[in-house]
Each structure stands twice: as C-alpha cells, then as structure tokens.
Coordinates of C-alpha atoms and ligand atoms in Angstrom, one line a residue:
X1 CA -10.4 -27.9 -3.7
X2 CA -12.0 -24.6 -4.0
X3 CA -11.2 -22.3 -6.9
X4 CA -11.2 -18.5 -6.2
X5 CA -13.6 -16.9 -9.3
X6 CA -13.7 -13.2 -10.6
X7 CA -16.3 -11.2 -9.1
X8 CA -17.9 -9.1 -11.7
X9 CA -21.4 -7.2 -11.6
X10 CA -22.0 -8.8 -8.0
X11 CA -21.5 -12.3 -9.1
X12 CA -18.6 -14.6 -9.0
X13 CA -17.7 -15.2 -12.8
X14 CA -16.2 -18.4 -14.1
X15 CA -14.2 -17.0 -16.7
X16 CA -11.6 -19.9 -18.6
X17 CA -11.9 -22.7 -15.7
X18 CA -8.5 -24.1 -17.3
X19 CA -6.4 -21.1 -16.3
X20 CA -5.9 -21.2 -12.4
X21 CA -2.7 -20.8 -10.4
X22 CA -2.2 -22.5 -6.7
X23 CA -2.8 -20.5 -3.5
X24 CA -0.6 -22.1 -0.4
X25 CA -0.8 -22.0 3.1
X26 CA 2.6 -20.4 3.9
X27 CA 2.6 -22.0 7.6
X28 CA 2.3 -25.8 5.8
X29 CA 3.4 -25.3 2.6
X30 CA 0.1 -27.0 1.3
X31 CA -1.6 -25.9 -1.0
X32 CA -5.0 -24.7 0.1
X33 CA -7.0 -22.9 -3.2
X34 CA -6.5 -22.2 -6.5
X35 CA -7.1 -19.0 -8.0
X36 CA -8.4 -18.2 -12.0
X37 CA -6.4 -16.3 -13.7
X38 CA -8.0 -13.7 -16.1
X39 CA -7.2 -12.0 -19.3
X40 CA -8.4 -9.8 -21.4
X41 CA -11.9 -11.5 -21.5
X42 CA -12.7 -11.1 -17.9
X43 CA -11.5 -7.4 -18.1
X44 CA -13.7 -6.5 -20.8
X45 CA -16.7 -8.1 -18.5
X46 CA -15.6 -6.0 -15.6
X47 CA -15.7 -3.0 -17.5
X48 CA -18.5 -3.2 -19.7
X49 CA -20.7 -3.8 -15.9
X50 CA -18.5 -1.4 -14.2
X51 CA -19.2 1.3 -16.7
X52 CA -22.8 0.6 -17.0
X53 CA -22.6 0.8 -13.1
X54 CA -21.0 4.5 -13.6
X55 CA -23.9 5.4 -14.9
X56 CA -26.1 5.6 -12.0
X57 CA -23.6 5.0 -9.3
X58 CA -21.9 8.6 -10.3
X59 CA -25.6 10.1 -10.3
X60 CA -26.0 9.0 -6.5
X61 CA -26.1 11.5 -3.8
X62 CA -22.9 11.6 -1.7
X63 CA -24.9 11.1 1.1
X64 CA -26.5 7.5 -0.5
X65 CA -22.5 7.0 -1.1
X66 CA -21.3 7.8 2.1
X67 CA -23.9 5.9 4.0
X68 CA -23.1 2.6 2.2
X69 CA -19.3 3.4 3.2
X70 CA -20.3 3.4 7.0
X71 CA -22.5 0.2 6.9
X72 CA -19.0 -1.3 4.8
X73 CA -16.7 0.1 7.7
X74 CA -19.0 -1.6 10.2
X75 CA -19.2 -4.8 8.7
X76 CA -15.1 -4.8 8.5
X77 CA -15.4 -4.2 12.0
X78 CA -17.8 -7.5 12.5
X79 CA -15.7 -9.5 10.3
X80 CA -12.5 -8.4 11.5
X81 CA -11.2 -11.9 13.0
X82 CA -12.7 -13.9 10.4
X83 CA -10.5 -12.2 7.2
X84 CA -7.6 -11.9 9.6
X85 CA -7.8 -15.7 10.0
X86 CA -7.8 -16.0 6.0
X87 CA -5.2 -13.0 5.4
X88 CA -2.9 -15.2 7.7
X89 CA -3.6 -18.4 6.3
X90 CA -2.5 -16.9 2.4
X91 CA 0.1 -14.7 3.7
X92 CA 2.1 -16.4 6.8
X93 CA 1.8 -12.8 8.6
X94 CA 0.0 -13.5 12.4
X95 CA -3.8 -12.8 12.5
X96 CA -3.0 -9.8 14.9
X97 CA -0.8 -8.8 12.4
X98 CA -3.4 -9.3 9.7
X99 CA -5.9 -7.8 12.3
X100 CA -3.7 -4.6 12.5
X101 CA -3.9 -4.3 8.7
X102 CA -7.6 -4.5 8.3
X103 CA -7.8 -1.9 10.7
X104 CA -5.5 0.8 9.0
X105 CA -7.3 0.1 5.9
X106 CA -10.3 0.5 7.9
X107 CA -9.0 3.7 8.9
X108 CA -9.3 4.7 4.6
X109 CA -13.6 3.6 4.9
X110 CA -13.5 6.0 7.8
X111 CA -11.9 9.1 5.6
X112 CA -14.4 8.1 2.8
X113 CA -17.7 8.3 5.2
X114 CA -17.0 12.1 5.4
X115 CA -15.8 12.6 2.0
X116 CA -19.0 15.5 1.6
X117 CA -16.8 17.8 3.8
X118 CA -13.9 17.1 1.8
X119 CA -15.8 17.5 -1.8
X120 CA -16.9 20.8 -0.8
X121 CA -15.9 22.8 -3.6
X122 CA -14.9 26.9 -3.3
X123 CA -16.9 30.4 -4.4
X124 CA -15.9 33.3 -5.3
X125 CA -19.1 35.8 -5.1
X126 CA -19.1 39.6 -7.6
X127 CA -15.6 38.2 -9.2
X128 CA -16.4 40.7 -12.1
X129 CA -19.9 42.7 -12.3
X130 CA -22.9 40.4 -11.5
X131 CA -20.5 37.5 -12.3
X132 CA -19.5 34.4 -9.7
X133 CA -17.0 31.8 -9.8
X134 CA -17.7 27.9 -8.3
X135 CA -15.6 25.0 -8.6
X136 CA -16.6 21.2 -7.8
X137 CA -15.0 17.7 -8.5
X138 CA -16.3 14.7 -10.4
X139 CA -15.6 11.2 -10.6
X140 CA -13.5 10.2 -13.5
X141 CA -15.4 6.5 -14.4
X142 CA -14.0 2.9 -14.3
X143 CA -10.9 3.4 -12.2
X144 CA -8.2 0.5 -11.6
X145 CA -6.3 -0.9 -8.8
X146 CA -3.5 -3.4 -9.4
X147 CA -1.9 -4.4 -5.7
X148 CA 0.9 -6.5 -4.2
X149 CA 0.9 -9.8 -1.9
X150 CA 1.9 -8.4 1.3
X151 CA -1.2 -6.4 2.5
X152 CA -4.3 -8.4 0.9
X153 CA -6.5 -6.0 2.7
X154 CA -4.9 -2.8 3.4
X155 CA -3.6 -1.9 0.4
X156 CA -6.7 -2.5 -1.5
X157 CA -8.7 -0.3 1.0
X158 CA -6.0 2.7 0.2
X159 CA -7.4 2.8 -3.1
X160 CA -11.2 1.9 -3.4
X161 CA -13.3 3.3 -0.4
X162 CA -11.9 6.6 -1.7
X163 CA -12.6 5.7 -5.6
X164 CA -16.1 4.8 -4.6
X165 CA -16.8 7.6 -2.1
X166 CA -16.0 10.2 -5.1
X167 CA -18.2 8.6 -7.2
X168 CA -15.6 6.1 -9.6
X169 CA -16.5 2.3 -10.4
X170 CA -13.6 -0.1 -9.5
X171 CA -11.6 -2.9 -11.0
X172 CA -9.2 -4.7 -8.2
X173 CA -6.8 -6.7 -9.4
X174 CA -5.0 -8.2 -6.1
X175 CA -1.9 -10.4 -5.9
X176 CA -2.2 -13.9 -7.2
X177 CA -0.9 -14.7 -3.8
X178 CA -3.0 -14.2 -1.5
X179 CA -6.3 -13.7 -3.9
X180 CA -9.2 -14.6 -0.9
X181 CA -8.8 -10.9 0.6
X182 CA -10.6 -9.2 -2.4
X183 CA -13.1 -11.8 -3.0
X184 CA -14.1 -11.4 1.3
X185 CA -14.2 -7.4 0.4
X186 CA -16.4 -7.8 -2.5
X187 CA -19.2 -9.8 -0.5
X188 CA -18.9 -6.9 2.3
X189 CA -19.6 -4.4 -0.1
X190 CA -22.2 -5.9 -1.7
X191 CA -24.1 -6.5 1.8
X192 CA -23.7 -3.0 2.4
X193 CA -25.9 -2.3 0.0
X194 CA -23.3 -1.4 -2.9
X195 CA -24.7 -1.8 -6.8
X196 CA -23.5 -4.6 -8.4
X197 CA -20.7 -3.3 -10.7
X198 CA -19.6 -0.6 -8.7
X199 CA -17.2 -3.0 -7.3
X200 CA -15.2 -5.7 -9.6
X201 CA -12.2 -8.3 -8.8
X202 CA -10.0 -9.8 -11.7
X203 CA -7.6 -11.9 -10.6
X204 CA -4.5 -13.1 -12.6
X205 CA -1.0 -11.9 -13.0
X206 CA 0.8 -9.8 -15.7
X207 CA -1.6 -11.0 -18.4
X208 CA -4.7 -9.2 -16.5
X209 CA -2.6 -6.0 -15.6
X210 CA -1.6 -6.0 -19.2
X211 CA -5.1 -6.1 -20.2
X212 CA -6.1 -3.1 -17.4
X213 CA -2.7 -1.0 -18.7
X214 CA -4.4 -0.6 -22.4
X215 CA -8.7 -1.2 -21.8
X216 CA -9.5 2.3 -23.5
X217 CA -12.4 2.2 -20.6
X218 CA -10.4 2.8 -17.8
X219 CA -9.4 6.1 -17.0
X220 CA -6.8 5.8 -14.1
X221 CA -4.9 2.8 -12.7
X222 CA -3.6 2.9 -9.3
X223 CA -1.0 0.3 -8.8
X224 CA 1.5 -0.6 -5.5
X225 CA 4.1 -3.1 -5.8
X226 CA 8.1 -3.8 -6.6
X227 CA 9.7 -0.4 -8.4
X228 CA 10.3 -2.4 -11.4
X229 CA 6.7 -3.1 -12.4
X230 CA 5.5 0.2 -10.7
X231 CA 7.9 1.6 -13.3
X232 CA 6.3 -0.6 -16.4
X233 CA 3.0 0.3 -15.1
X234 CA 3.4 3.9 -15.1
X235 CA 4.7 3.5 -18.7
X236 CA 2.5 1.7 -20.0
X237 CA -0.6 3.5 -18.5
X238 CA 0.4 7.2 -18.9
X239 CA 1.0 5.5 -22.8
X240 CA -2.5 4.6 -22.9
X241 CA -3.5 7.8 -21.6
X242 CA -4.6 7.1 -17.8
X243 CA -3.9 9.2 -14.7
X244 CA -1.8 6.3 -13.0
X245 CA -0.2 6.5 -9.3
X246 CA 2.2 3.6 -8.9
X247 CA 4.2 3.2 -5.4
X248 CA 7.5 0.8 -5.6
X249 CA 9.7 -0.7 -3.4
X250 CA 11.8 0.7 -0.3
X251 CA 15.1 0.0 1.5
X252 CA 14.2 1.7 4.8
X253 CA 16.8 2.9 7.2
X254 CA 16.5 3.7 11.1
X255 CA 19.2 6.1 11.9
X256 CA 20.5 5.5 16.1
X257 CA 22.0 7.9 17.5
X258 CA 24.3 7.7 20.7
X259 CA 22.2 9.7 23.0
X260 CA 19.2 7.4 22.0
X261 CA 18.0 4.9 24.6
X262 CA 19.4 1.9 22.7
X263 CA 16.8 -0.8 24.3
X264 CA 13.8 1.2 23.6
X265 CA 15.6 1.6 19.5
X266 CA 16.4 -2.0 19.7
X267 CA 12.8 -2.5 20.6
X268 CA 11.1 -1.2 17.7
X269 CA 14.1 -1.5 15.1
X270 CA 13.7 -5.7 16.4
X271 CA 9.2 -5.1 15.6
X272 CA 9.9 -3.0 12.2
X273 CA 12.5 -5.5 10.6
X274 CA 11.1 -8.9 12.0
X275 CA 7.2 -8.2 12.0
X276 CA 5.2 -9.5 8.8
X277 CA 8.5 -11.6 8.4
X278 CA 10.0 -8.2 7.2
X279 CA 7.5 -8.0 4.1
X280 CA 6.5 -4.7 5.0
X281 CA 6.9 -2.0 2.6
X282 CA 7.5 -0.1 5.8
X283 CA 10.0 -2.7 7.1
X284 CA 13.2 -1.5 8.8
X285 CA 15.5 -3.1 6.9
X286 CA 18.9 -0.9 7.4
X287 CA 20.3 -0.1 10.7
X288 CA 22.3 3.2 10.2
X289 CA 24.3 3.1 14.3
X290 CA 26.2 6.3 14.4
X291 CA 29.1 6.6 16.5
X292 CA 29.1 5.1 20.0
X293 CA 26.4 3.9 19.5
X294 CA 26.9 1.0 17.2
X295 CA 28.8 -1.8 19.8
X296 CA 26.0 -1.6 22.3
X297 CA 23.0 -1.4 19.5
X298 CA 24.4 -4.6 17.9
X299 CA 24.4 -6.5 21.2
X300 CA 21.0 -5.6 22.2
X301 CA 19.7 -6.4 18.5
X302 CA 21.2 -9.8 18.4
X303 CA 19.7 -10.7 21.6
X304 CA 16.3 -9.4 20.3
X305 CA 16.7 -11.5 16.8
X306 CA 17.3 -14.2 18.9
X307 CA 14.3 -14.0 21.0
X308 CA 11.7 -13.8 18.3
X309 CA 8.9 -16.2 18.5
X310 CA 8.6 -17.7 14.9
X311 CA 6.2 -20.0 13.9
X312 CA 2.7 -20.6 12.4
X313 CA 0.4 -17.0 12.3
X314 CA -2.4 -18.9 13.8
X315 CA -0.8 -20.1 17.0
X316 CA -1.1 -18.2 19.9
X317 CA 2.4 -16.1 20.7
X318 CA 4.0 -16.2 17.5
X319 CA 5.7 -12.8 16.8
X320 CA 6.8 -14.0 13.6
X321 CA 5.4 -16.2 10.3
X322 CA 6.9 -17.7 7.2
X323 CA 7.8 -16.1 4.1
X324 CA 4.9 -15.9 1.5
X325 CA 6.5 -18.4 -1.2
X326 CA 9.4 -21.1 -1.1
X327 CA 11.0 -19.3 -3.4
X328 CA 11.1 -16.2 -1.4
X329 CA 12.7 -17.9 1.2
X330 CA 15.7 -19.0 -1.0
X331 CA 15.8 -15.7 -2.4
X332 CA 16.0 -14.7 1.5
X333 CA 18.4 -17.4 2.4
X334 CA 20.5 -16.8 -0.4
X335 CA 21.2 -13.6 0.2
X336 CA 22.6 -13.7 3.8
X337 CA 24.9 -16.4 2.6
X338 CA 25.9 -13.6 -0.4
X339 CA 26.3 -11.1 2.6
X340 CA 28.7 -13.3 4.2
X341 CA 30.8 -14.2 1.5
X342 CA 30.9 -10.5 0.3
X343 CA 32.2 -9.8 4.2
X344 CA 29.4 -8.9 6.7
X345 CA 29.2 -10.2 9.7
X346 CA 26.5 -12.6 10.1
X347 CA 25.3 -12.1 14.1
X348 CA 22.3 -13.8 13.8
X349 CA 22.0 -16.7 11.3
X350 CA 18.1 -17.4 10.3
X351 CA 18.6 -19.8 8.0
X352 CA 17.3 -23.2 7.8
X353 CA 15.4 -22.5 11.0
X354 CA 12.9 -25.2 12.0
X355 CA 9.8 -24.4 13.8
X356 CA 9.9 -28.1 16.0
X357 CA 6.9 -27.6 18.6
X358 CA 4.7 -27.5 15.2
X359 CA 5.3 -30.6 13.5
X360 CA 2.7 -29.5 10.9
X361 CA 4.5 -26.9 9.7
X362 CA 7.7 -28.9 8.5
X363 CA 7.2 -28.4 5.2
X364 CA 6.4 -24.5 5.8
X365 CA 8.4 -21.4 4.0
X366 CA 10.3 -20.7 7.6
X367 CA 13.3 -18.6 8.1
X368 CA 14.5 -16.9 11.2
X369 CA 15.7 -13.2 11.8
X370 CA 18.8 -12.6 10.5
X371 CA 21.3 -9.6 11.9
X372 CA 23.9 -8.5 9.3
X373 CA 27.0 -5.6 10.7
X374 CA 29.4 -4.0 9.1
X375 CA 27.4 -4.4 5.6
X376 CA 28.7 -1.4 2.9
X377 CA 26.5 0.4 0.5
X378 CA 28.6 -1.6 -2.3
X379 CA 26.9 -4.8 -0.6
X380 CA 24.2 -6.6 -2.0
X381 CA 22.2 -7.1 1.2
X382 CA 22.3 -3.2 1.0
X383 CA 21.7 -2.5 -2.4
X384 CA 19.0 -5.0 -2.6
X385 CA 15.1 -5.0 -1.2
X386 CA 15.5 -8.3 0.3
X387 CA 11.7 -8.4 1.7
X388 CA 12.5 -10.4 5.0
X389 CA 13.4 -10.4 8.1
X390 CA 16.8 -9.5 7.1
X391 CA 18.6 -6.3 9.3
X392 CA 21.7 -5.1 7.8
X393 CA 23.5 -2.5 10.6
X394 CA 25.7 -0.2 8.8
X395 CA 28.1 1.9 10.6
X396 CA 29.0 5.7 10.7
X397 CA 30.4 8.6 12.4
X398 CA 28.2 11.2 12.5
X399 CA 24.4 12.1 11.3
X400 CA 25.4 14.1 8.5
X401 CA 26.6 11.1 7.4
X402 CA 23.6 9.1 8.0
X403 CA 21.6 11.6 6.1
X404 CA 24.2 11.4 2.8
X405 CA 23.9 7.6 3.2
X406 CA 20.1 7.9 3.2
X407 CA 20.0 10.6 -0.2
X408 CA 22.3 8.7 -2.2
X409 CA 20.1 5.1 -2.0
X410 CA 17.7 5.4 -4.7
X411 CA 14.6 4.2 -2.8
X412 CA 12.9 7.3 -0.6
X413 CA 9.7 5.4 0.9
X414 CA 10.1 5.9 5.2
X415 CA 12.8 6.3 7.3
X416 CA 13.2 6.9 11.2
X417 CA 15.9 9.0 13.4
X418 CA 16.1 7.5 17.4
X419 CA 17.8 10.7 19.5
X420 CA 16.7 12.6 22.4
X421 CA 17.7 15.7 20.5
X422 CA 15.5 17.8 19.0
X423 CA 17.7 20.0 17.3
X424 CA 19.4 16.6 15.3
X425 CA 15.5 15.5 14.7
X426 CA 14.6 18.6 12.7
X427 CA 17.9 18.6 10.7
X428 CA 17.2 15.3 10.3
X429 CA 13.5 15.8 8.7
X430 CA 14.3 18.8 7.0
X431 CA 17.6 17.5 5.3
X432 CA 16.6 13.8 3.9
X433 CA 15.3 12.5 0.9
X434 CA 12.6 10.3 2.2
X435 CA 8.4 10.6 1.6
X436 CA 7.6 9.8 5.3
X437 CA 9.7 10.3 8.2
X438 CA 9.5 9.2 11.9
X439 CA 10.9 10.5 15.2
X440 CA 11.2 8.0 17.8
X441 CA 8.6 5.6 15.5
X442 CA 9.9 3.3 13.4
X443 CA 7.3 2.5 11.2
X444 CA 5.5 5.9 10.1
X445 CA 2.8 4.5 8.2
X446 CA 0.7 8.6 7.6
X447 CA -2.5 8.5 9.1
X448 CA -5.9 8.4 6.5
X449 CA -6.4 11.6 6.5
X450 CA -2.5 12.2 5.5
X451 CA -1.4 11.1 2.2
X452 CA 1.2 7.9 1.6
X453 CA 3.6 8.0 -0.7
X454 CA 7.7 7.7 -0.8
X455 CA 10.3 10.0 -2.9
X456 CA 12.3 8.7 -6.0
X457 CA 12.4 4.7 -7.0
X458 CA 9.6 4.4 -4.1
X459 CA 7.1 6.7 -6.8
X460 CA 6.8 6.5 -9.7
X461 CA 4.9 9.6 -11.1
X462 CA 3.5 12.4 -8.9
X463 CA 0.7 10.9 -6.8
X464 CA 0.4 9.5 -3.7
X465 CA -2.0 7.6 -2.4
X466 CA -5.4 8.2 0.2
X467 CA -5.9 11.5 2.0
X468 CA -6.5 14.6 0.1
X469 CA -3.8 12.9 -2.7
X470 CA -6.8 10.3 -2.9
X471 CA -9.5 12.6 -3.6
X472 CA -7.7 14.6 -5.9
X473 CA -6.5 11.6 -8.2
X474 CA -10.1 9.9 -8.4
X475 CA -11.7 13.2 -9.1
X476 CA -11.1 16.2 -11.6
X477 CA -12.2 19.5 -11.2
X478 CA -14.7 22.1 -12.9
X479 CA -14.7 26.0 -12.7
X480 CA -17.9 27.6 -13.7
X481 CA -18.3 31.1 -14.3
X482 CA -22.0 32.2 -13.7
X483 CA -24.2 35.7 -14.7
X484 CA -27.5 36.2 -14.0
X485 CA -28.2 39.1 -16.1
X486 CA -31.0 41.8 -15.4
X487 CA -32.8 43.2 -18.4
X488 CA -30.8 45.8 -18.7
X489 CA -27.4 44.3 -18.7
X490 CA -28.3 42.2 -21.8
X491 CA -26.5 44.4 -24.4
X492 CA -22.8 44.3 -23.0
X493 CA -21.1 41.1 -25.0
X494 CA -17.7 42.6 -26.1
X495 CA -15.4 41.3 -29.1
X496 CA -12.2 42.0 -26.4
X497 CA -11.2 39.4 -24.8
X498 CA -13.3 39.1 -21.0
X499 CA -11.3 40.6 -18.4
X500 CA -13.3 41.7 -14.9
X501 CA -15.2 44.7 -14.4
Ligands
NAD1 P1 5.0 -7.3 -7.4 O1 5.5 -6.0 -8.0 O2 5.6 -8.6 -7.8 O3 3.4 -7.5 -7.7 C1 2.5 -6.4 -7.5 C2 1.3 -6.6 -8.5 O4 1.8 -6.6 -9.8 C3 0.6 -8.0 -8.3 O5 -0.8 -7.8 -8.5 C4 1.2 -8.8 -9.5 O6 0.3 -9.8 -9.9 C5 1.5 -7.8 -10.5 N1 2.7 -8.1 -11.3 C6 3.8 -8.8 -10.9 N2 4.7 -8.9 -11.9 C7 4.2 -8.2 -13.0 C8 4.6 -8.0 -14.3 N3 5.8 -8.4 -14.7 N4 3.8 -7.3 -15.1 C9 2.6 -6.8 -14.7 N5 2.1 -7.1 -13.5 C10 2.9 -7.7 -12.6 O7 5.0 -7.0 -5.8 P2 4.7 -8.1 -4.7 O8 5.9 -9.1 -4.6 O9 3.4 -8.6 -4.7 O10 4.8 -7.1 -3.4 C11 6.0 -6.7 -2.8 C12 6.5 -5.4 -3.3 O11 5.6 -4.4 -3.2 C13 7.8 -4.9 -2.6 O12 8.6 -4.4 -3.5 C14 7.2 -3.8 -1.7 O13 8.1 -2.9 -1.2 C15 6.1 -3.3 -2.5 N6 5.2 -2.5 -1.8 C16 5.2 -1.2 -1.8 C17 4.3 -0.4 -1.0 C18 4.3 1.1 -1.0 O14 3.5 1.7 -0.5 N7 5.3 1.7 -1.7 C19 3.3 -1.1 -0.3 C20 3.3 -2.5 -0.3 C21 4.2 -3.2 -1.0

C-alpha cells in the first residue's frame, strides 16, 4: 500500500516511517493510502529549504515568477481529469464536482500570472522641494498554509499561487484526509519549472500545525477550517508573532421570498445543500421561507431531496457522494434523529440509505439528503454546522425577519435572498451581517480577483483570503522618500523636524 511522503526541497521526504495515518476511499470505505504524519522534525526541514529557497526565489524577476505561474496554470488545465479522479476518490465529492474545484482554484494561478499589474506600487513626484515619494511591496519569507478536507485543491490554490507570485516560499500543510491533492500540486509546480523549496508539503494533524503555529521562521500562517481551530490558530500564531488569516465555519441561510419563482429557488437551494454531500463551506444549509411562500417551497424541496442521484463520485450521473469519514456520517445521522426528537419535522429521511445498483460501495460512508421544517434557532440542527446534506427550512413572516434571524447566528460566511424585487434585494445586502452575499445565486463563491472571506465566527482576525486581500497579506509595504540634491542645495539639513517645502 502506498504511503503519501512530505515533499520538501523538491523531493519526497521519508520523515519517521512509523507515524502514518489511513487514507480511505469514501465510495468503498477501503482503505486506499496511508499518509506520514510529521512533527516538528519535518517542519524544521521545510523551513530550513524553504528559507534557503527565499533567498534567491525573492530576488527573481516578477516576470521569471509570473511565467512559471502560467506554465503551472496550464499544466492544471492538462491534468485536470486526472486530480479530479484522485480528489474524488479521497473525498467522496463527484469528479465534475472535483473538476469544478480545480478550476476555481485555477482561477487564483490566473490572478497570480498578472500579479506585475497589481504590484505596481504609487509616486508622488516634487512632494516637498526636489523631494519624491515611491512605495512598493515585498515578500514577507516562509509563509504557511494549514487547510481543511473538503476542497484538497481549491483551497490550497487560494493561498499559494498568490504567496509565490509575491515572491514568499510556502509550507502546505493539507488535511490528513484527503493528503494526495498537495503531493499532485507539488509535482506540477516543480515541472513548471518552480525551485526546489519554494514549494513544501507537511502532512500530519494538530502535531504539524502545532509545530507551524510557533517555528520562529515562519512569518504568516494562513489557515481555513472549523471556527474552533481557526480560533486556536489565530491565537496561537498572532502569539508567536505571525500575520495569520484564519476562515472558520458557516451556517449559510437562503432567504425565499413569496414573489420568488419557487422551482427555480428549489433548484439551486436542492444543488447548494446536497452538492459535495453538503461539505461546502458555501453549502446552503438553512432555508429561511418567508410568508406564503413556505408550504409550496417545502413541497418542491422534498421532491428535489428525493430525486438526488447518490452514489459513488466516479460513476457516471451521480449528483451526490458519501460523506468523507464514517464518523461523519454518524455525526450526520445523529443529528437528524436529535432534530426529530427536539420537534422538526423530518420530510425527507436520508438515513441509512443504501446505494443497491453499486454493490461495491456497501460498505461506503452513504447518507441521503435530508429535509428538516419547522426547525427553531433553539434547535440543534440550527445551531450546529452539521456539514451534510442536511436542509433545515425555518419559517417566518416577513424579510425583516429573515435578516434579524441571519444577524443574530454567530457565523457570517454567505448567504443568498430569492425575490424578484429589487428594492427587498438591496435592503437585503445592505442590512445583513454576512461576508458574501447572493442575489438569485445560491452559492456566491467571489470571483479571484475579489477577496473571500465571511463576518464574525466565519473570520477570525481581519484578512481575507485571494484578491487584493491576498496580495496585501503576503506582502508588506515600503515608502521611500528620495532627493537628488544639486550642488547648491547641499547646505539645507535643519534641526526642526522635516515638514515640506
Ligand atoms: P478542521 O478544522 O477539522 O481541519 C482543518 C485543518 O486543521 C486540517 O489541516 C487539520 O489537520 C487541522 N486540525 C484539525 N484539528 C486540529 C487541532 N485540534 N489543532 C490543530 N490543527 C487541527 O476542518 P475540516 O473538517 O478539515 O474542514 C471542514 C471545516 O472547514 C468546516 O467547518 C468548514 O466550514 C470549514 N471551511 C471553511 C471555509 C471558509 O472559507 N470559511 C472553506 C472550507 C472549509
């Protein structure tokens, strides 16, 4: 069975061959790899090459940068079916699915390859007499980026075409989950002509992040996962001194108004809560029905849930995988029964579903789409990030009240208003508490040129992540003041302090 190494300095590294965790195929519930897990040893060799790497990689033009960024984007493009296949076989999620992801993260390469526009720094000519004013950005060094199971590739890709572009070295540490991703990325990189150690992977679990939270070589750790470690990451690594970014969790809700059309709604609400199995940090995973619209929402939702095509990634007309882990069905499972016995109404019952024309997969980490009404905000399938394909419709009169629902839930990552009315769409955007909104679009996922990022438990810190929010995390500025004195200007250094002239 093949065990996933570290890649450090453009080579796959051992490290302790004792220490390894299982990979499974989620479809099967086999196990298919295992994975090293690394520790402080293995970090200390990533940094040590990554920060000799600094050295010259930081000294390369940003045209040498950006050109090894387009021959990366176009081998993604090349190997887009064959990491799809292996995202899907570690995740559960269907290689269009997986396909979709590569090509968002894709999306980040294509910001980087014209990162020189966006380095441009500003002038300010005669700010005083015979004096100028320039600013420009520099890489900060050995950088960090610690990332969840759900989007091997894309998450990943948020963080280090952008490091790399601006001139950083990078540590990846992906999820122990699905580790195959990163190790795929590295070998693109490196036949795009990337130095060795300008790119690094560490795999492991909290040990490694512990060990990137205090190395006194790394300057900034960008992290994306559940709030509660985003939370001890930001801690820990604003302790140490880093610049850290760290996204958390969500509770998404799509708000339906009457005057929507409730098929098309019922459409996308059905995509954003059931695709990836609901492991989307995007995911739909509250139905907020307003009014009238509520009875008729419900019925075209159930017979949506019902419909979905669940079943391996890799067979053709699946809509919908396993979970990534046994246990997280059970957590799953568990929860709609808590649901019921706490008084929703369970519409649509997913559990204990059994994907019969795949014999193969009888041992896999299925569950069906579930469709909760009449949950409360004092419920736990409301209060909770369930992460699966779990929609909990809760009912109210008016948008106002959608909008107070909305503020007072402590996650803020996306949310999404169905109306025809533009006039309740801009209240709506204007009015809640959320980092990225859609209108009619249920899953508004920023383009790369925007920055991502949620409000309160979905953020912890300041930063978000790609876009300009990118460039400005992995870089820090420098204002320089410049005379050019003639002969006869020599003599004018005052003891008061320098004010313009
Ligand atoms: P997770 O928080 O369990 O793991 C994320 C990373 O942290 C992994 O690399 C993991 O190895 C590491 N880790 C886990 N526990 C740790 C601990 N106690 N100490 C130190 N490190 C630890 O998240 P996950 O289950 O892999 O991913 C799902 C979560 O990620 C969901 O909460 C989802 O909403 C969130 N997510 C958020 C975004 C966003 O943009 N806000 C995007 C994707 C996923």
């Amino acid at each position: 069975m093949k065990t996933i190494q570290h890649w450090i300095d453009g080579a796959a590294h051992g490290g302790a061959a004792s220490r390894t965790t299982p990979v499974f195929n989620p479809a099967t519930g086999e196990e298919r790899a295992r994975v090293a897990l690394g520790g402080s040893a293995e970090v200390d060799a990533a940094v040590a090459a990554a920060s000799r790497a600094f050295e010259t990689w930081s000294e390369t033009s940003v045209s040498r940068r950006t050109q090894v960024m387009f021959a990366f984007r176009q081998l993604l493009v090349e190997h887009e079916e064959e990491l799809g296949r292996l995202i899907s076989a570690e995740h559960g999620k269907t290689i269009d699915d997986a396909r979709g992801e590569i090509v968002r993260g894709r999306e980040v390469v294509e910001f980087a390859c014209g990162l020189g526009d966006v380095l441009k720094g500003s002038f300010s000519d005669q700010v005083s007499n015979g004096v100028d004013v320039h600013d420009f950005r520099q890489p900060l060094g050995v950088v960090a980026g610690i990332t969840p199971f759900n989007f091997p590739a894309m998450v990943p890709l948020w963080m280090h075409p952008i490091a790399l572009a601006t001139g950083n070295t990078f540590l990846l540490k992906p999820s122990e989950r699905d580790p195959s991703a990163a190790e795929f990325v590295a070998g693109l990189y490196r036949r795009a002509g990337l130095p060795d150690g300008v790119f690094n992977v560490v795999h492991g679990g909290k040990e490694a992040v512990d060990a990137i939270l205090t190395h006194p070589g790394i300057e900034a750790v960008s992290f994306v996962g559940s709030t509660p470690v985003a939370r001890y990451v930001h801690e820990s690594a604003t302790r140490a001194g880093k610049r850290v970014q760290a996204l958390g969790g969500a509770k998404n809700h799509a708000v339906v108004l009457p005057d929507a059309d409730l098929e098309f709604a019922a459409n996308h609400l059905t995509a954003g809560a059931y695709g990836s199995a609901g492991e989307r940090c995007m995911a739909v995973s509250v139905a907020v029905a307003v009014g009238a619209a509520a009875d008729g929402l419900v019925e075209v939702l159930a017979r949506k849930a019902r419909e979905v095509k669940v079943g391996p990634g890799d067979a053709p007309g699946t809509e919908m995988g396993p979970l990534v882990t046994r246990d997280a069905r059970e957590r799953v499972e568990n929860a709609v029964g808590t649901a019921a016995a706490q008084g929703a109404t369970v519409v649509v019952d997913g559990r204990g579903l059994k994907v019969d024309d795949h014999p193969e997969c009888a041992d896999g980490f299925f569950t069906g789409p579930s469709l909760l009404d009449h949950v409360t905000p004092e419920m736990d399938a409301y209060k909770e990030e369930l992460f699966g394909p779990v929609l909990a419709v809760v009912r109210v009169d008016t948008l106002d009240e959608a909008i107070a629902l909305i503020n007072a839930n402590p996650y803020g990552n996306g949310t999404a208003l169905f109306t025809a009315s533009g006039e309740a769409a801009r209240r709506f955007q204007r009015r809640v508490k959320v980092g990225m909104i859609g209108v009619n679009v249920p899953v508004p996922v920023p383009m790369s040129y925007y920055s991502f990022g949620g409000w309160k438990d979905s953020l912890i810190g300041d930063s978000p992540i790609h876009g300009p929010e990118g460039v400005r995390f992995y870089t820090r500025p420098k204002v320089v003041t410049t005379r050019w004195p003639r002969p006869a200007q020599q003599a004018d250094a005052g003891f008061t302090f320098p004010t313009s002239s």
